[in-house]
Coordinates of C-alpha atoms in Angstrom, one line a residue:
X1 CA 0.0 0.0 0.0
X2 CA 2.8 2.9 0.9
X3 CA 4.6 1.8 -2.2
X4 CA 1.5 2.8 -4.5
X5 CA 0.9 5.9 -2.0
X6 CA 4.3 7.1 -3.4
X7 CA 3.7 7.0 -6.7
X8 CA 0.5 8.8 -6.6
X9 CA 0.2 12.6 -7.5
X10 CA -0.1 15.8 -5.1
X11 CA -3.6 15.5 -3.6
X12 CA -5.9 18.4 -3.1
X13 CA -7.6 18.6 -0.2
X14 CA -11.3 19.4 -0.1
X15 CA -13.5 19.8 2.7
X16 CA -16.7 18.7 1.7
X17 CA -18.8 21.0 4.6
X18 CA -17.4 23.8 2.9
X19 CA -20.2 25.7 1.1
X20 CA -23.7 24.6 0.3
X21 CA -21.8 20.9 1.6
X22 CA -24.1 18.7 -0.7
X23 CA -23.3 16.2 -3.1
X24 CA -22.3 18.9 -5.8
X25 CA -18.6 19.2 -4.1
X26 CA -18.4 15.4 -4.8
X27 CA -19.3 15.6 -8.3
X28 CA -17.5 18.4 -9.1
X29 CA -14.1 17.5 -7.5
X30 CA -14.7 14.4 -9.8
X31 CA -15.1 15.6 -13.0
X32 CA -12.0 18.0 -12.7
X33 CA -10.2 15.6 -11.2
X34 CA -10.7 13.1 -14.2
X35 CA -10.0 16.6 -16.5
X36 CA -6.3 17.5 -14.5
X37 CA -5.6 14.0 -13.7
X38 CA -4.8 15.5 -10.2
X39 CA -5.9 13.1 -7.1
X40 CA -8.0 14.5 -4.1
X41 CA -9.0 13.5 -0.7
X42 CA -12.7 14.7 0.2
X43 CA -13.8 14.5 3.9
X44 CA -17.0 15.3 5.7
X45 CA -18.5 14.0 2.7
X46 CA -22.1 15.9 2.2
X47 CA -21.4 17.2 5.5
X48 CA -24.4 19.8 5.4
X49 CA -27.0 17.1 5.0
X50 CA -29.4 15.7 6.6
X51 CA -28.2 11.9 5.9
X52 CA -24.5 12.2 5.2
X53 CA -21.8 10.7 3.0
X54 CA -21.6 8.6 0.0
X55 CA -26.0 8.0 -0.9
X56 CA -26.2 5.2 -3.9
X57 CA -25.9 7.7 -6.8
X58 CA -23.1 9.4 -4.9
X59 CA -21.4 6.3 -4.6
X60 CA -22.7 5.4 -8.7
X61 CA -20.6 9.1 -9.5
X62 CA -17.9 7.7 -8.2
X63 CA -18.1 4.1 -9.3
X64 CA -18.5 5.5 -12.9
X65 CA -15.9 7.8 -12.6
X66 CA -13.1 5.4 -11.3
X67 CA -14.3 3.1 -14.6
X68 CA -14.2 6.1 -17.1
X69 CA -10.6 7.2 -15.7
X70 CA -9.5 3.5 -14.4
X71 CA -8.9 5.9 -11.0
X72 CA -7.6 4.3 -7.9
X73 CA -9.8 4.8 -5.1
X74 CA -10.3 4.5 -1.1
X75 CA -13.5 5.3 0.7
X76 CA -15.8 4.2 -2.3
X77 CA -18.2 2.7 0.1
X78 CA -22.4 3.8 0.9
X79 CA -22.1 6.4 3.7
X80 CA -18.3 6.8 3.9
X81 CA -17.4 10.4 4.7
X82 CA -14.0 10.4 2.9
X83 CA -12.8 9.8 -0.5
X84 CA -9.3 9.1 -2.1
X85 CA -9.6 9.3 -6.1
X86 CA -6.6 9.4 -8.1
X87 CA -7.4 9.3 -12.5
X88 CA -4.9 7.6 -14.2
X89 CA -6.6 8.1 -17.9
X90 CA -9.9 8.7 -19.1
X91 CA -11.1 6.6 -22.0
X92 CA -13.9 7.3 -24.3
X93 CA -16.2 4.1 -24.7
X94 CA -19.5 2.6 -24.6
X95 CA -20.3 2.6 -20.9
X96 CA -24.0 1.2 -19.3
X97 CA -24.3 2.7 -15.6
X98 CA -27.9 1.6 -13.2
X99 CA -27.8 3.8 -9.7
X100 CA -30.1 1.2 -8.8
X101 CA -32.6 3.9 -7.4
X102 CA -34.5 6.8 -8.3
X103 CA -31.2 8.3 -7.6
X104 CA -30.4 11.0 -10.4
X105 CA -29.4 10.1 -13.7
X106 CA -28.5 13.3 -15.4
X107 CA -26.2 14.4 -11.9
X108 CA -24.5 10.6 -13.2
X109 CA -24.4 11.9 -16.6
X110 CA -22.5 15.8 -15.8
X111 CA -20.1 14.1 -13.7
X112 CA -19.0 12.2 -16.5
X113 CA -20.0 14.6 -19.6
X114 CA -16.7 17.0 -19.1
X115 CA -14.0 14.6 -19.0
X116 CA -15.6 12.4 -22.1
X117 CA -16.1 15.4 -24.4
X118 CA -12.3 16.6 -24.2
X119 CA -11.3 12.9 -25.6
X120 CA -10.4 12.4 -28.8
X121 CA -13.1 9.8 -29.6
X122 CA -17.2 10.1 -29.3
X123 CA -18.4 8.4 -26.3
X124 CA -21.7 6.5 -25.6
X125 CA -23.1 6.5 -22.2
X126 CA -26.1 4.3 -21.1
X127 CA -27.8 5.3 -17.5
X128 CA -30.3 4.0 -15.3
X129 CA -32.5 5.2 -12.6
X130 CA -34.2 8.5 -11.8
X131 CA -34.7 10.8 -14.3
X132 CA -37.4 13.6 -13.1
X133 CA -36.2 14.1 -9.6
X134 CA -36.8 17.1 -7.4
X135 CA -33.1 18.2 -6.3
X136 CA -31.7 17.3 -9.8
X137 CA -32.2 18.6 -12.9
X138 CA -34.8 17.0 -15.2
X139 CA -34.0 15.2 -18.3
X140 CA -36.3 17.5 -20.1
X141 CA -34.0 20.6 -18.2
X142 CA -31.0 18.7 -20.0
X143 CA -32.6 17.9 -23.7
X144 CA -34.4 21.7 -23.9
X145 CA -32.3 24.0 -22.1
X146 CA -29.0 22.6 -20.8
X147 CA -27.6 21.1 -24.0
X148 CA -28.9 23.6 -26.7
X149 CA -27.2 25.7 -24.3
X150 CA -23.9 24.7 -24.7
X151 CA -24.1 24.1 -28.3
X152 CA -23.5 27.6 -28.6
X153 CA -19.9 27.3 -27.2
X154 CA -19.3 23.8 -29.5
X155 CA -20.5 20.6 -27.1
X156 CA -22.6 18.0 -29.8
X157 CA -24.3 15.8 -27.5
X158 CA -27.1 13.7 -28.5
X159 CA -29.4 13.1 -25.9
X160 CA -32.4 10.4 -25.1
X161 CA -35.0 9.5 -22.9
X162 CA -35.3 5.6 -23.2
X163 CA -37.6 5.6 -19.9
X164 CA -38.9 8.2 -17.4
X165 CA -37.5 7.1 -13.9
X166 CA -40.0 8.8 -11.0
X167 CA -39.2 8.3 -7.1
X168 CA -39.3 5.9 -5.5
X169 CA -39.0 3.5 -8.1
X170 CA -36.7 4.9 -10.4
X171 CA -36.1 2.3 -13.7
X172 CA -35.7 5.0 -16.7
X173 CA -32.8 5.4 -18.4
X174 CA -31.2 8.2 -20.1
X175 CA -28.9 7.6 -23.7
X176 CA -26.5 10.5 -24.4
X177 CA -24.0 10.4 -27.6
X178 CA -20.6 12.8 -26.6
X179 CA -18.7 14.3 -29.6
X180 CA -15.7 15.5 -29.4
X181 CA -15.1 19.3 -28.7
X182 CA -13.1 20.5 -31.9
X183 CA -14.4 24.2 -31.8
X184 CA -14.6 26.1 -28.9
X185 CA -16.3 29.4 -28.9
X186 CA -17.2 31.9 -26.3
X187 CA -20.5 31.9 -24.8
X188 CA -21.9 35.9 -24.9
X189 CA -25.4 36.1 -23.0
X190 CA -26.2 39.3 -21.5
X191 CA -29.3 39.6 -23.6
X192 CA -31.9 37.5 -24.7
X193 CA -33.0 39.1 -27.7
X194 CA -36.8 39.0 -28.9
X195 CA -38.7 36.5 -27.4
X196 CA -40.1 33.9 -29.9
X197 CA -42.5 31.5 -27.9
X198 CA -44.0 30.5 -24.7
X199 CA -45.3 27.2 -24.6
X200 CA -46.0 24.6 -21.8
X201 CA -45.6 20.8 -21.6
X202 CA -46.9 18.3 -19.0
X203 CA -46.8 14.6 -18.9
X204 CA -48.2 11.4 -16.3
X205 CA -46.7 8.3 -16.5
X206 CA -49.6 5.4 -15.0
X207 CA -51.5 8.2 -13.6
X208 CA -54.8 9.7 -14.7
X209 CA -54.5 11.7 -17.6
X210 CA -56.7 14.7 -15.9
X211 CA -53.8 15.2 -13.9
X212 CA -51.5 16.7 -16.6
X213 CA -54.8 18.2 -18.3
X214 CA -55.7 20.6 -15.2
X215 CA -52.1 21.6 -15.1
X216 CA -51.9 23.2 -18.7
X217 CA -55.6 24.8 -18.1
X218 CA -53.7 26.2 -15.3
X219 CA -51.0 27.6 -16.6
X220 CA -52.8 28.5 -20.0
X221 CA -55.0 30.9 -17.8
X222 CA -52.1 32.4 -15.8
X223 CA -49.1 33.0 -18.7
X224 CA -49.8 34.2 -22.7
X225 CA -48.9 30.7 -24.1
X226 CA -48.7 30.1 -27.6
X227 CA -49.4 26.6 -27.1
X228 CA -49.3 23.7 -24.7
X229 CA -48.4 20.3 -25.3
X230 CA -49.4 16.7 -23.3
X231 CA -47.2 14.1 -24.2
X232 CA -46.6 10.6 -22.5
X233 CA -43.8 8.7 -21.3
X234 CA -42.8 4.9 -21.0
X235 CA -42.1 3.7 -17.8
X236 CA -43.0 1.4 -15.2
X237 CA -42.7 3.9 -11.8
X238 CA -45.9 6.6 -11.5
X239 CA -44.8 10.5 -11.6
X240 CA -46.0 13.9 -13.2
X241 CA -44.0 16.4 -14.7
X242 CA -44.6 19.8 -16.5
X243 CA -42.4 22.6 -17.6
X244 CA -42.8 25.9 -19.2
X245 CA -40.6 26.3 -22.4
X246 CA -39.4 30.2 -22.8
X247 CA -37.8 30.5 -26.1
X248 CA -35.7 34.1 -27.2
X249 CA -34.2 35.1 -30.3
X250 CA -30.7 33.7 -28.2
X251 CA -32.1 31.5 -25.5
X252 CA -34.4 28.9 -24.4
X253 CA -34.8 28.7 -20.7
X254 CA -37.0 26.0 -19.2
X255 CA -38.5 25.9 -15.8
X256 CA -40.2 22.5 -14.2
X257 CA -42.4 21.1 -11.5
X258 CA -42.7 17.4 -10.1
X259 CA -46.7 16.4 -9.0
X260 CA -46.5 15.7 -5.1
X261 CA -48.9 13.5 -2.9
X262 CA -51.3 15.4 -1.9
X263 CA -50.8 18.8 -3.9
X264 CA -53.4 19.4 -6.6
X265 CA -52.3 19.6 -10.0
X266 CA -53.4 23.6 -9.9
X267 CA -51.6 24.5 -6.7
X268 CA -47.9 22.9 -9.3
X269 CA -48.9 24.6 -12.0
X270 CA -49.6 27.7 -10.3
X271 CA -45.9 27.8 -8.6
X272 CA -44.7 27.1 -11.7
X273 CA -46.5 30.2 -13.3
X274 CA -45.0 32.5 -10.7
X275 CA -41.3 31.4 -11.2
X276 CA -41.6 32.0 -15.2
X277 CA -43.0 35.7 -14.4
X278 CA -40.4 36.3 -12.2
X279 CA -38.4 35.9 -14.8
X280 CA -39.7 37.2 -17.2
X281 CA -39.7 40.7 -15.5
X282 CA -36.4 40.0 -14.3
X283 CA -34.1 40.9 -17.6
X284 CA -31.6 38.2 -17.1
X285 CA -31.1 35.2 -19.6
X286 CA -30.5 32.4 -17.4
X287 CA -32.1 31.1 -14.4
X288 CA -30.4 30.4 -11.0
X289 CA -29.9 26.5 -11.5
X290 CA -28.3 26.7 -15.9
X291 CA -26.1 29.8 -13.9
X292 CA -24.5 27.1 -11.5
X293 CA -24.4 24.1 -14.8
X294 CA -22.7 26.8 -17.3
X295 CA -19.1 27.5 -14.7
X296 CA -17.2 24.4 -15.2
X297 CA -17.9 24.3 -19.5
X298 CA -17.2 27.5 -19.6
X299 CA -14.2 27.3 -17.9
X300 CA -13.0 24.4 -20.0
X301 CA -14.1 26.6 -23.0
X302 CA -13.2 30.1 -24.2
X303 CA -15.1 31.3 -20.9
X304 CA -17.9 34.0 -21.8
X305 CA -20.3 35.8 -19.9
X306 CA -23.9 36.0 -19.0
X307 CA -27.0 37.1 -16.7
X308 CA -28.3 35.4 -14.3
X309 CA -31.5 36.1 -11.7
X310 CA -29.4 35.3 -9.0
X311 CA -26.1 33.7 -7.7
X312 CA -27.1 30.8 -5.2
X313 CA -24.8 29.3 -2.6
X314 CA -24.6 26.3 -4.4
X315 CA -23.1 28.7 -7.5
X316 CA -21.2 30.3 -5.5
X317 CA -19.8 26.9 -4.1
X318 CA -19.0 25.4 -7.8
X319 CA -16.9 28.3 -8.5
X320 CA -15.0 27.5 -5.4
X321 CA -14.6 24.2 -6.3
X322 CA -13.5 25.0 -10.1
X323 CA -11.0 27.3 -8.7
X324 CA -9.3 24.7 -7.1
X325 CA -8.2 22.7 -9.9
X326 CA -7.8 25.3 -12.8
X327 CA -6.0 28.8 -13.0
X328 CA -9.5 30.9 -14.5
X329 CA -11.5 33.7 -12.9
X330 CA -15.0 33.9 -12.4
X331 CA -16.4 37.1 -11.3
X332 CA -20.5 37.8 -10.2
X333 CA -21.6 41.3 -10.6
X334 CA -25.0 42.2 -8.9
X335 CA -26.5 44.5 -11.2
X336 CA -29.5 44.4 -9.0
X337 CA -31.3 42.6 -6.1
X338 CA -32.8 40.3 -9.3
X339 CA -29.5 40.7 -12.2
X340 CA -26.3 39.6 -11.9
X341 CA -23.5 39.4 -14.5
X342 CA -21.2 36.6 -14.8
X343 CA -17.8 36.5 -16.2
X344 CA -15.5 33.5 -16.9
X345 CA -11.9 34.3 -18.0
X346 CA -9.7 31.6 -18.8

């Protein structure tokens, strides 16, 4: 064991309580570790949660990771508070991952997305598990907004939804296609430009169809849609899920809701009304949530700059976290209490 200590690489230490002290630190110290192919040590693992250390898609991040970058790796164990993780070489591949769970697929897939688009080969990646989940983005937030998104700075991926994955069960699975990134451009939002549409979208999977039918009534009486969609999923868990598409001349930002137990389809749809006229009176191009997904490929990019609504802990957290591994910049500007400018220099 010392004799393989020695020939590992100067470790960074992170202290995973640091911050907003969720899972984010873990995922993020793993994706630029697998980018710098420098080693950390994590401790107090998800420190600042309720249930701490390594949950099963934690521990899934991890596993996948240490397969992608054939990493060596202490501490990859459910609930451990500390982790060792040391890349030796990330390989592009056809790679199948199942959490097991309704544990997030898509917070699988942008652990991974990073270090397998900056390889010189495409990649295909195979996931299983949740795939609308409330503290994760949805895959809908990844196909509509997130990856059109960074199409604009050069990322090709291809992304499916095989099977919708709601909690507790969890069983969809997500298909994503990673090109190589061959040109890089700067990503310039501070303005939207005209906006083009406003449509919303709501779905049941083996739930009453009424459900998803009082929610676009909903929000067709409280926003100036253009037009609403209901579309279906495959699946074998039970779920809801409805998102407002805003589309601009240089945007499209989408905002969701998850149906809960015991919370009438209105009462969503409603919330989900007040958060897209929010921002809509709010001038800035991205919400708080794309603002804290654009840092790292940004960094990695030609940087660029945008507006955000607001800077959240968690943000502010990532950019902590990015700073540790790579020499960059990344500078918030509040414009006002509801705009803020971002700047990544690289």
């Amino acid at each position: 064991m010392n004799n393989i200590l020695a020939q590992l690489p100067t470790t960074i230490q992170i202290d995973g309580s640091q911050g907003e002290g969720g899972g984010q630190i873990l995922r993020t110290a793993l994706a630029l570790s697998m980018i710098t192919g420098q080693a950390f040590e994590l401790i107090n693992i998800r420190a600042g949660r309720k249930k701490s250390g390594l949950m099963r898609q934690h521990l899934v991040c991890v596993q996948a990771s240490q397969q992608v970058s054939q990493a060596y790796v202490e501490g990859a164990e459910l609930h451990s508070q500390r982790l060792y993780f040391a890349p030796q070489h990330v390989q592009s591949g056809k790679y199948q991952f199942q959490i097991g769970s309704a544990g997030s697929t898509t917070l699988v897939l942008q652990t991974l997305l990073p270090a397998l688009l900056l390889q010189d080969q495409a990649s295909e990646i195979t996931i299983s598990g949740g795939t609308h989940n409330p503290l994760a983005p949805t895959a809908d937030f990844i196909e509509h907004c997130f990856l059109p998104c960074l199409k604009k700075i050069g990322i090709e991926v291809d992304f499916k939804l095989n099977k919708a994955g709601f909690f507790p069960i969890g069983a969809g699975e997500i298909q994503i296609n990673i090109q190589p990134w061959q040109q890089r451009h700067p990503l310039d939002l501070l303005q939207c430009g005209q906006q083009q549409a406003l449509t919303a979208h709501a779905a049941v999977l083996n739930l009453v169809h009424d459900i998803a039918q009082r929610e676009l009534a909903t929000l067709n009486q409280k926003l100036e849609l253009t037009a609403q969609q209901q579309f279906f999923f495959d699946g074998i868990s039970q779920g809801n899920t409805v998102y407002v598409k805003v589309e601009y001349e240089h945007h499209t930002q989408l905002f969701t809701a998850l149906g809960e137990m015991r919370k009438r389809s209105e009462q969503i749809a409603s919330e989900l009304a007040k958060e897209v006229q929010h921002y809509l009176t709010s001038n800035a191009v991205v919400d708080e949530y794309l603002a804290d997904q654009l840092l790292l490929p940004l960094v990695l990019g030609q940087g660029g700059r945008f507006t955000a609504q607001c800077i959240s802990e968690h943000t502010r957290t990532q950019a902590a976290m990015i700073e540790k591994f790579i020499d960059c910049e990344i500078e918030f500007i509040e414009l006002n209490k509801n705009l803020f400018q971002v700047n990544v220099k690289v």
